[in-house]
Coordinates of C-alpha atoms and ligand atoms in Angstrom, one line a residue:
M1 CA 139.5 98.3 115.2
T2 CA 136.2 96.8 115.2
A3 CA 136.1 93.1 115.9
F4 CA 134.0 90.7 112.6
T5 CA 133.9 87.6 111.8
T6 CA 133.8 86.6 107.6
I7 CA 131.3 84.7 106.1
Q8 CA 132.0 83.4 102.7
T9 CA 128.4 83.2 100.5
R10 CA 127.9 82.8 97.3
P11 CA 125.9 85.7 94.3
F12 CA 122.1 85.2 94.0
D13 CA 120.7 86.2 91.0
G14 CA 117.6 88.6 90.9
Q15 CA 119.1 91.3 93.4
K16 CA 118.2 94.0 90.8
P17 CA 116.8 97.2 92.8
G18 CA 114.1 98.2 90.8
T19 CA 111.1 101.6 91.3
S20 CA 112.4 101.3 95.3
G21 CA 114.7 99.6 96.6
L22 CA 114.6 95.6 96.1
R23 CA 111.6 93.8 96.9
K24 CA 110.9 90.2 96.8
K25 CA 108.7 87.4 98.9
V26 CA 109.8 86.6 102.2
R27 CA 110.7 83.4 101.7
V28 CA 113.3 84.2 98.9
F29 CA 114.2 86.8 101.5
Q30 CA 114.4 84.5 104.3
Q31 CA 117.3 82.3 102.4
P32 CA 120.9 82.2 104.0
G33 CA 122.5 84.6 103.1
Y34 CA 120.5 86.7 100.8
L35 CA 120.1 89.4 102.8
E36 CA 123.5 89.5 104.4
N37 CA 124.8 90.1 100.4
F38 CA 122.3 92.6 99.8
V39 CA 122.7 94.4 102.9
Q40 CA 127.1 94.0 101.9
A41 CA 127.0 95.1 98.7
I42 CA 125.0 98.3 100.0
F43 CA 127.9 98.3 102.2
D44 CA 130.5 97.4 99.4
S45 CA 129.9 100.5 97.1
I46 CA 128.7 103.7 99.6
G47 CA 132.6 104.2 100.7
D48 CA 134.1 103.7 103.6
C49 CA 131.6 102.9 106.2
T50 CA 134.2 103.3 109.1
G51 CA 133.2 106.0 112.4
K52 CA 129.8 106.6 110.6
T53 CA 126.0 106.4 111.9
L54 CA 123.6 104.6 109.6
A55 CA 119.7 105.2 110.7
L56 CA 117.7 102.0 110.2
G57 CA 114.1 101.3 110.3
G58 CA 111.1 99.7 108.5
D59 CA 107.2 99.5 108.2
G60 CA 106.9 96.4 110.4
R61 CA 106.5 94.5 108.4
F62 CA 106.8 90.4 109.0
F63 CA 110.8 89.7 108.4
N64 CA 110.9 93.1 109.6
R65 CA 112.7 92.9 113.8
E66 CA 115.0 89.8 111.8
A67 CA 116.3 91.6 109.3
I68 CA 117.0 94.9 111.5
Q69 CA 118.9 92.3 114.0
I70 CA 120.6 91.2 111.0
I71 CA 121.7 94.0 109.4
L72 CA 122.5 95.5 113.2
K73 CA 125.4 93.1 113.2
M74 CA 126.8 93.8 109.6
A75 CA 126.9 96.9 110.3
A76 CA 129.2 96.9 113.3
G77 CA 131.0 94.3 111.2
N78 CA 131.6 97.0 108.9
G79 CA 133.0 99.4 111.3
F80 CA 130.6 102.3 111.7
A81 CA 129.9 104.3 115.0
R82 CA 126.6 104.1 115.4
V83 CA 123.0 102.9 114.1
M84 CA 119.7 104.6 114.4
V85 CA 117.6 102.1 115.0
G86 CA 113.2 103.4 115.3
Q87 CA 112.1 101.6 118.5
G88 CA 110.2 98.3 117.4
G89 CA 112.2 98.5 114.4
I90 CA 109.4 101.5 113.3
L91 CA 110.7 103.8 111.6
S92 CA 108.7 105.5 108.3
T93 CA 110.4 106.0 105.3
P94 CA 109.9 109.7 105.2
A95 CA 110.7 109.4 109.4
A96 CA 113.4 108.4 108.0
S97 CA 114.5 110.8 105.3
C98 CA 114.2 113.8 108.6
V99 CA 116.1 111.6 110.7
I100 CA 119.2 111.5 107.9
R101 CA 119.2 114.8 107.3
K102 CA 118.7 116.1 110.8
Y103 CA 121.9 114.3 112.1
Q104 CA 123.9 114.2 108.9
T105 CA 123.9 109.9 108.6
F106 CA 125.9 108.2 106.3
G107 CA 122.1 107.3 105.0
G108 CA 120.1 104.8 106.6
I109 CA 118.7 101.6 105.3
I110 CA 114.2 101.5 105.7
L111 CA 112.8 97.9 105.2
S112 CA 109.6 98.4 103.6
A113 CA 107.8 96.8 100.5
S114 CA 105.7 100.0 100.8
H115 CA 101.7 99.3 99.6
N116 CA 102.3 95.1 98.7
P117 CA 100.8 93.1 101.1
G118 CA 102.7 91.5 103.9
G119 CA 103.3 88.0 105.8
A120 CA 105.0 84.7 105.3
D121 CA 104.2 84.5 102.1
E122 CA 104.2 88.0 101.1
D123 CA 106.6 90.5 100.8
F124 CA 109.6 92.3 101.7
G125 CA 111.9 94.9 100.8
I126 CA 115.3 97.2 101.9
K127 CA 116.0 100.7 100.0
Y128 CA 119.2 101.7 101.1
N129 CA 118.9 106.4 101.4
I130 CA 121.8 108.4 100.5
P131 CA 123.0 110.8 103.0
A132 CA 121.0 113.8 101.4
G133 CA 118.1 111.9 102.7
G134 CA 116.3 110.1 99.5
P135 CA 116.5 107.8 98.0
A136 CA 119.7 106.0 96.1
P137 CA 120.0 107.6 92.5
E138 CA 120.5 104.7 89.6
A139 CA 124.2 104.8 89.4
V140 CA 123.6 103.8 93.4
T141 CA 122.3 100.7 92.8
E142 CA 123.7 100.0 89.8
A143 CA 126.6 99.7 91.9
I144 CA 125.3 98.0 94.4
Y145 CA 123.6 95.3 91.9
A146 CA 127.0 94.9 90.4
R147 CA 128.7 94.5 93.3
T148 CA 125.7 91.1 94.0
Q149 CA 126.8 89.8 90.9
Q150 CA 130.3 89.4 92.4
I151 CA 130.0 89.1 96.3
D152 CA 131.9 85.7 98.2
K153 CA 131.9 87.5 101.3
Y154 CA 129.9 88.8 103.9
R155 CA 131.2 90.6 107.0
T156 CA 129.3 90.2 110.3
T157 CA 129.9 90.8 114.1
Q158 CA 129.2 87.3 116.5
V159 CA 127.6 88.8 119.6
G160 CA 123.3 89.5 120.6
D161 CA 120.5 90.2 119.4
V162 CA 119.7 94.2 120.5
D163 CA 116.4 94.8 122.5
L164 CA 114.5 97.4 119.7
D165 CA 111.8 98.0 122.1
Q166 CA 113.6 99.7 125.2
L167 CA 114.2 103.3 124.1
G168 CA 118.1 104.1 124.6
E169 CA 122.0 103.0 123.9
Y170 CA 123.7 99.4 123.4
P171 CA 126.4 98.8 123.2
L172 CA 127.4 96.6 119.7
G173 CA 130.5 95.3 119.4
D174 CA 132.4 98.0 119.3
M175 CA 129.3 99.9 118.0
V176 CA 126.6 102.1 119.9
V177 CA 123.3 101.3 119.0
Q178 CA 120.9 104.0 119.3
V179 CA 117.0 102.8 120.0
F180 CA 115.2 106.0 119.6
D181 CA 111.5 107.8 119.0
P182 CA 110.8 107.3 115.5
V183 CA 107.8 110.0 116.5
A184 CA 109.2 113.1 117.7
D185 CA 111.5 114.1 114.9
Y186 CA 109.5 113.9 112.7
A187 CA 106.1 115.4 114.1
A188 CA 108.2 118.7 114.7
L189 CA 109.3 119.1 111.5
M190 CA 105.4 118.8 110.5
Q191 CA 105.2 121.4 113.2
E192 CA 107.8 124.3 111.5
L193 CA 105.5 123.4 108.4
F194 CA 102.3 123.7 108.8
D195 CA 99.5 125.8 111.0
F196 CA 99.2 123.6 113.8
D197 CA 96.9 126.4 116.5
A198 CA 94.3 126.6 112.7
I199 CA 94.2 122.8 112.7
R200 CA 93.6 122.9 116.1
A201 CA 90.5 125.5 116.1
L202 CA 89.6 123.2 113.1
F203 CA 88.8 120.1 115.6
A204 CA 87.7 121.9 118.5
G205 CA 84.8 123.4 115.7
G206 CA 83.5 120.3 114.9
F207 CA 85.6 119.1 112.1
R208 CA 85.4 115.7 112.1
M209 CA 88.1 113.0 110.4
K210 CA 89.3 110.0 109.3
F211 CA 92.5 109.4 108.8
D212 CA 92.9 104.9 108.3
A213 CA 96.9 103.7 108.8
M214 CA 96.0 100.4 107.4
H215 CA 97.4 98.3 110.2
A216 CA 100.8 100.1 108.5
V217 CA 103.4 102.1 109.9
T218 CA 102.2 106.0 110.4
G219 CA 100.0 104.5 112.9
P220 CA 102.0 105.5 115.8
Y221 CA 102.7 108.6 113.4
A222 CA 98.9 110.4 113.1
K223 CA 97.9 109.0 117.0
A224 CA 100.6 111.4 117.5
I225 CA 100.1 113.9 115.2
L226 CA 96.8 114.3 114.9
E227 CA 95.3 113.0 118.2
G228 CA 98.2 114.2 120.6
L229 CA 99.1 117.3 119.0
L230 CA 96.2 118.3 117.0
A231 CA 93.7 117.2 119.6
A232 CA 91.7 115.7 117.0
P233 CA 88.9 113.3 118.9
A234 CA 89.8 109.2 119.3
G235 CA 88.8 107.0 116.9
T236 CA 89.9 109.7 113.9
V237 CA 92.6 107.2 113.5
M238 CA 91.3 103.6 111.9
N239 CA 94.1 100.4 111.5
G240 CA 96.6 102.8 113.7
T241 CA 98.3 99.4 115.9
P242 CA 101.4 97.8 113.0
L243 CA 100.5 95.2 112.2
E244 CA 102.7 92.4 110.6
D245 CA 101.1 91.7 107.8
F246 CA 98.4 94.6 108.3
G247 CA 95.5 92.6 109.2
H248 CA 95.9 90.7 106.3
G249 CA 95.6 93.5 104.5
H250 CA 96.9 95.5 101.7
P251 CA 98.0 98.8 102.7
D252 CA 97.8 100.7 99.3
P253 CA 95.9 104.1 99.6
N254 CA 93.8 103.2 97.0
L255 CA 89.6 103.6 96.6
V256 CA 89.8 99.7 96.3
H257 CA 92.4 98.6 99.2
A258 CA 91.5 101.1 101.6
H259 CA 88.0 99.9 101.8
D260 CA 87.0 101.1 105.2
L261 CA 87.7 104.5 104.7
V262 CA 86.1 105.0 101.8
E263 CA 82.8 103.9 103.3
A264 CA 83.4 106.0 105.8
L265 CA 83.8 108.3 103.2
F266 CA 81.1 107.7 101.1
G267 CA 78.7 106.5 103.4
A268 CA 75.4 107.9 105.6
D269 CA 76.6 110.9 107.8
A270 CA 80.4 111.1 106.5
P271 CA 82.7 112.8 108.1
D272 CA 84.2 116.3 106.7
F273 CA 87.8 114.6 105.0
G274 CA 89.4 111.2 105.0
A275 CA 93.2 110.2 104.1
A276 CA 94.9 107.0 103.9
S277 CA 99.0 105.9 103.9
D278 CA 100.1 103.3 103.0
G279 CA 102.8 100.5 104.9
D280 CA 106.3 102.5 104.7
G281 CA 103.9 105.9 105.3
D282 CA 104.9 107.8 101.7
R283 CA 102.1 107.6 99.6
N284 CA 98.9 109.3 100.8
M285 CA 94.7 109.0 99.1
I286 CA 93.2 112.1 99.8
L287 CA 89.1 111.8 100.4
G288 CA 86.0 114.7 101.3
R289 CA 82.7 113.4 102.5
G290 CA 81.8 111.9 99.0
F291 CA 84.3 112.8 97.3
Y292 CA 87.8 111.1 96.0
V293 CA 90.8 113.6 95.1
T294 CA 92.8 112.2 92.5
P295 CA 96.8 111.8 93.3
S296 CA 97.7 114.2 90.3
D297 CA 94.6 116.8 91.6
S298 CA 96.0 117.0 95.1
L299 CA 99.3 118.0 94.1
A300 CA 98.0 120.8 91.8
V301 CA 95.2 122.0 94.5
L302 CA 98.6 121.5 97.2
A303 CA 100.3 124.0 95.6
A304 CA 97.1 126.6 94.1
N305 CA 97.2 126.8 98.2
A306 CA 101.0 126.3 99.2
T307 CA 101.1 129.7 100.8
L308 CA 98.6 129.3 103.0
C309 CA 100.9 127.0 104.7
P310 CA 103.8 128.8 106.8
G311 CA 106.5 126.5 106.1
Y312 CA 105.6 127.6 102.2
A313 CA 104.3 131.3 103.0
K314 CA 107.4 132.9 100.4
G315 CA 106.1 130.4 97.4
L316 CA 107.2 127.6 95.5
A317 CA 110.2 127.4 93.8
G318 CA 109.0 124.7 91.1
I319 CA 107.4 121.8 91.0
A320 CA 107.3 118.5 89.9
R321 CA 106.1 115.9 88.2
S322 CA 106.8 112.2 87.1
M323 CA 105.8 111.7 83.2
P324 CA 102.5 110.0 83.8
T325 CA 101.0 112.2 86.6
S326 CA 98.5 114.5 85.0
A327 CA 99.7 118.6 83.7
A328 CA 96.5 119.6 85.9
A329 CA 100.3 120.9 88.1
D330 CA 102.2 121.9 85.0
R331 CA 98.7 124.9 84.6
V332 CA 99.4 126.1 88.7
A333 CA 103.1 126.4 88.0
A334 CA 102.5 128.4 84.5
A335 CA 99.8 130.0 86.3
L336 CA 102.3 131.6 89.1
G337 CA 105.5 132.1 86.8
I338 CA 107.6 129.0 88.0
P339 CA 109.0 125.8 86.2
C340 CA 107.1 122.7 86.0
Y341 CA 109.5 119.7 85.5
E342 CA 109.1 116.2 84.0
T343 CA 110.4 113.4 85.4
P344 CA 110.1 109.6 85.1
T345 CA 108.5 107.4 87.6
G346 CA 110.0 107.3 91.0
W347 CA 110.5 109.4 93.8
K348 CA 114.2 109.4 93.0
F349 CA 114.2 111.8 90.4
F350 CA 113.4 114.3 92.4
G351 CA 116.2 114.2 94.2
T352 CA 118.7 116.8 92.5
L353 CA 115.8 119.2 91.3
L354 CA 115.3 119.4 95.4
D355 CA 118.9 119.8 96.1
A356 CA 119.2 122.5 93.6
G357 CA 116.6 124.5 94.7
K358 CA 114.5 123.8 91.5
A359 CA 111.4 122.1 92.7
T360 CA 109.3 122.6 95.9
L361 CA 106.9 120.9 95.8
C362 CA 106.5 117.5 93.7
G363 CA 104.3 114.9 93.4
E364 CA 103.9 111.3 91.4
E365 CA 100.2 109.8 90.5
S366 CA 100.7 106.5 92.6
F367 CA 100.2 109.1 95.3
G368 CA 102.7 110.2 95.9
T369 CA 103.5 113.7 97.3
G370 CA 106.0 116.3 99.2
S371 CA 108.4 118.4 99.2
D372 CA 111.6 120.2 99.9
H373 CA 111.3 119.3 103.6
V374 CA 113.1 115.9 103.3
R375 CA 113.5 113.3 100.3
E376 CA 111.3 111.6 100.3
K377 CA 106.7 111.8 99.0
D378 CA 105.2 111.7 102.1
G379 CA 102.1 110.4 103.0
L380 CA 101.2 112.4 106.8
W381 CA 102.8 115.3 105.0
A382 CA 100.1 115.4 102.5
V383 CA 97.7 115.3 104.9
L384 CA 98.6 117.9 107.4
M385 CA 99.0 120.0 104.1
W386 CA 95.4 119.6 103.3
L387 CA 94.3 119.6 106.7
N388 CA 95.7 123.3 107.3
V389 CA 95.0 124.5 103.4
L390 CA 91.0 123.2 105.1
A391 CA 91.4 125.1 109.0
K392 CA 91.9 128.4 106.2
R393 CA 89.5 128.3 103.4
Q394 CA 86.8 127.0 105.5
Q395 CA 85.1 125.6 102.9
P396 CA 84.9 121.6 102.2
V397 CA 86.9 119.8 100.1
A398 CA 84.7 118.5 97.3
E399 CA 84.0 122.4 96.7
I400 CA 88.4 123.3 96.7
V401 CA 89.0 121.0 94.2
R402 CA 86.1 122.0 91.6
E403 CA 86.5 125.7 92.3
H404 CA 90.6 125.0 91.5
W405 CA 88.7 122.7 87.9
A406 CA 86.8 126.1 87.5
K407 CA 89.4 128.3 87.5
Y408 CA 92.6 126.0 85.6
G409 CA 90.7 123.6 83.7
R410 CA 90.2 119.6 84.6
N411 CA 92.5 117.1 84.0
V412 CA 90.3 114.2 83.5
Y413 CA 92.7 111.2 84.4
S414 CA 92.6 107.9 85.2
R415 CA 95.0 104.5 85.3
H416 CA 94.3 100.8 85.0
D417 CA 96.2 98.7 85.9
Y418 CA 96.4 95.1 84.5
E419 CA 98.5 92.9 87.7
A420 CA 100.3 90.3 87.9
I421 CA 100.3 89.5 84.0
D422 CA 102.6 87.0 82.3
S423 CA 105.8 88.9 82.1
A424 CA 106.8 87.4 78.8
A425 CA 103.7 88.9 77.5
A426 CA 104.0 92.3 79.3
N427 CA 107.6 93.0 77.6
G428 CA 106.3 91.7 74.2
L429 CA 103.2 94.2 74.6
M430 CA 106.0 97.2 75.3
E431 CA 108.0 95.8 72.4
H432 CA 105.0 96.2 70.1
L433 CA 103.5 99.7 71.5
R434 CA 107.7 100.9 71.2
G435 CA 107.8 99.5 67.5
L436 CA 104.8 101.5 67.0
D437 CA 105.0 105.0 64.5
L438 CA 101.6 106.5 65.2
K439 CA 102.4 110.7 64.2
G440 CA 99.4 112.0 62.1
Q441 CA 97.1 108.6 62.6
S442 CA 94.2 108.7 63.3
L443 CA 93.4 106.7 66.3
G444 CA 88.7 107.3 66.5
A445 CA 88.0 110.4 66.3
Y446 CA 91.8 111.3 67.9
K447 CA 95.2 112.3 65.9
V448 CA 98.2 111.0 67.3
A449 CA 100.6 114.4 67.3
F450 CA 103.4 111.9 68.1
N451 CA 104.0 108.8 70.4
D452 CA 107.7 108.7 71.6
D453 CA 109.3 106.2 74.5
F454 CA 109.7 108.9 77.4
A455 CA 113.0 109.4 77.6
Y456 CA 114.6 112.4 80.6
T457 CA 118.1 113.7 80.8
D458 CA 118.9 115.7 84.4
P459 CA 118.4 118.7 84.4
V460 CA 120.9 119.2 86.9
D461 CA 123.3 116.6 86.7
G462 CA 123.1 115.3 83.3
S463 CA 122.2 111.5 83.9
I464 CA 120.2 110.4 81.2
S465 CA 117.1 107.9 81.5
T466 CA 116.0 106.3 78.3
K467 CA 112.8 103.9 77.8
Q468 CA 110.9 104.9 81.1
G469 CA 106.5 104.7 79.1
V470 CA 105.3 104.9 76.0
R471 CA 103.0 107.8 75.4
I472 CA 100.6 108.4 72.3
V473 CA 99.9 112.0 73.0
F474 CA 97.6 113.7 70.5
D475 CA 96.4 117.2 68.8
D476 CA 94.0 118.2 71.4
G477 CA 97.1 117.7 74.4
S478 CA 94.9 114.1 76.0
R479 CA 97.0 111.4 76.0
V480 CA 97.1 107.4 77.1
V481 CA 101.0 106.6 78.8
F482 CA 101.7 102.5 79.4
R483 CA 104.7 101.2 81.5
L484 CA 105.2 98.0 83.5
S485 CA 105.6 98.7 87.7
G486 CA 108.8 98.5 88.8
T487 CA 107.3 97.4 92.0
G488 CA 105.6 94.3 91.8
T489 CA 106.6 90.7 93.0
E490 CA 104.6 88.1 91.2
G491 CA 104.8 88.5 86.8
A492 CA 104.6 92.2 85.7
T493 CA 102.0 94.9 85.8
L494 CA 100.9 97.2 83.0
R495 CA 100.2 100.2 83.9
L496 CA 97.9 102.4 81.5
Y497 CA 97.5 106.2 82.2
V498 CA 94.8 107.8 80.5
E499 CA 94.2 111.8 80.6
Q500 CA 92.1 114.7 79.0
F501 CA 91.9 118.4 79.6
Q502 CA 88.3 119.4 80.1
P503 CA 88.3 123.3 79.8
D504 CA 84.5 123.7 80.1
P505 CA 82.6 123.4 83.9
A506 CA 79.7 121.3 82.6
Q507 CA 81.3 118.9 81.9
H508 CA 83.3 119.0 85.3
H509 CA 80.7 116.0 86.8
L510 CA 81.4 113.6 84.4
D511 CA 82.8 110.2 85.9
P512 CA 86.4 109.7 84.8
Q513 CA 85.8 106.8 83.0
V514 CA 82.5 107.7 81.7
A515 CA 84.4 110.8 79.9
L516 CA 87.6 108.9 79.0
A517 CA 85.3 106.1 77.8
D518 CA 87.0 106.8 74.5
L519 CA 90.4 106.9 75.3
I520 CA 90.3 103.9 77.1
K521 CA 89.5 101.8 74.0
I522 CA 91.8 103.6 71.5
A523 CA 94.7 102.5 74.0
R524 CA 93.1 99.1 74.8
D525 CA 93.5 98.2 71.4
V526 CA 96.7 100.1 69.9
A527 CA 98.7 97.9 72.8
Q528 CA 96.5 94.3 72.1
I529 CA 95.6 94.3 75.5
E530 CA 92.7 91.8 75.4
A531 CA 95.1 89.8 72.9
R532 CA 98.5 89.9 74.7
T533 CA 97.5 89.4 78.1
G534 CA 94.4 87.7 78.0
R535 CA 92.4 90.2 79.8
T536 CA 89.3 91.7 79.6
E537 CA 89.1 94.3 82.1
P538 CA 91.7 95.7 84.6
T539 CA 92.8 94.9 87.8
V540 CA 92.3 97.9 89.8
I541 CA 90.9 101.8 88.7
T542 CA 91.9 104.4 90.3
Ligands
G16_1 C1 107.4 103.6 94.7 C2 108.4 104.4 94.2 C3 107.1 106.0 93.3 C4 106.4 105.5 92.3 C5 106.0 104.4 92.7 C6 106.0 103.7 91.0 O1 106.4 103.7 95.2 O2 108.9 105.3 95.1 O3 108.4 106.8 93.3 O4 106.2 105.8 92.2 O5 107.3 103.1 93.2 O6 105.4 102.2 91.3 P1 105.1 101.6 89.8 O7 106.8 101.6 89.0 O8 105.0 100.6 90.2 O9 104.1 102.3 89.2 P2 106.6 103.1 96.4 O10 105.6 103.5 97.5 O11 106.0 101.5 96.2 O12 107.8 103.0 96.9

């Protein structure tokens, strides 16, 4: 029987996991008992932990190491037999999913606030992934939240800290802490999926790439895989050392925050290919020379070219995308004669489809792409899949995407974010939209086919999720979608997604902001964005 100490505690308000775990300011997490309560609520909600193995690690942000020491002692106090922790406390979200599945652990705890900034005054986060390797589904996060509201004690072990930097196995009470190489298992999996010889030959032939790790978790992974196994030139990986504050950056791989990379790819003598990943390594942005690939297009192009990659040579069972993601992938699925599933925002909704073998590739407009190789979206995986496609097709990124549009038509797409707006105003705006009945009405030159608040019934387990985003869909298939972010920590973030199908290749070169201008205006007017939020322009446009 493990020796443990019971500590009395009181519930904290607001420990409700969002789209992906609990995200709060570091100072909130530093309150005595705050992290402990949430961790105990996880352990109390997932069944008997006795004798089990847990995977543990994070994106290296401020408070990562302290949190790991706390969780290790609590795991020992709760009867775990072993915790596998990434060396230095580092473990990317997709690598955690890989390790959970490979070693059949009793799930894992990942410490990350993803793409949110890090530092003493910035964000921290924690999420539990289930034994299948994916984010906890809503039933589990609801149980964890319910437990946080009742909690009156937690269990820990009074022992010293573990050296997280030396590989090996260390006793902690009656438990074993296994400090493991966080890259090795993940790199081995990537070699099973992609043609590393072809990609090596691509680099050997002078192909030039920049990968921006944004001083976040993918640095060690990208260096080992791109510059190591694939022999890309040293310097291919930029900002490759994980830092607690991401070098004062915002580790969000988009056109605004990955500015070093964007400058390189849109500047003189640009490399052939550019990519970036986020804080915890699950997001990706793909760039060609002077060319941005939207995440929705990236999913569609990868799906259309998947059989060029050894791991997907047999073809795809199906594709899944989140509702606000463009329908570009649906067109590929239709051409391939496979189903395309439309889910609510959040990778957790793909889990059942992947487990049931209904979907092979999944993607989201929020810079997330992945497959059934793990149960999380996977930034470097997407980059390697693109490299595999580029190595086989021997064409520039822009040419591949333009040919794709010419064949399938282009789903012109843009997302406008209004960050850190007043929460009451944001909720009021959404309530206003929910109350509208626009069917049959004309808005500008567009006629509304229907408007609704997206609801989803999981085709595998029948679970129902409501209020997943307001859609206004027009007769020609164009649409505007509104939802509030579930990942922010300050006020509310309103996301506006705008999409229009353009079959005419003569129009494909147009800047989406120009092509979508009428729809954007209609969306702003119908939602009364300026009147309700005071914002005349979005904070970020992608
Ligand atoms: C998380 C989820 C994603 C989801 C995204 C949406 O991403 O893992 O599946 O698409 O949030 O964010 P929001 O609710 O802000 O639109 P991440 O990378 O932050 O874990």
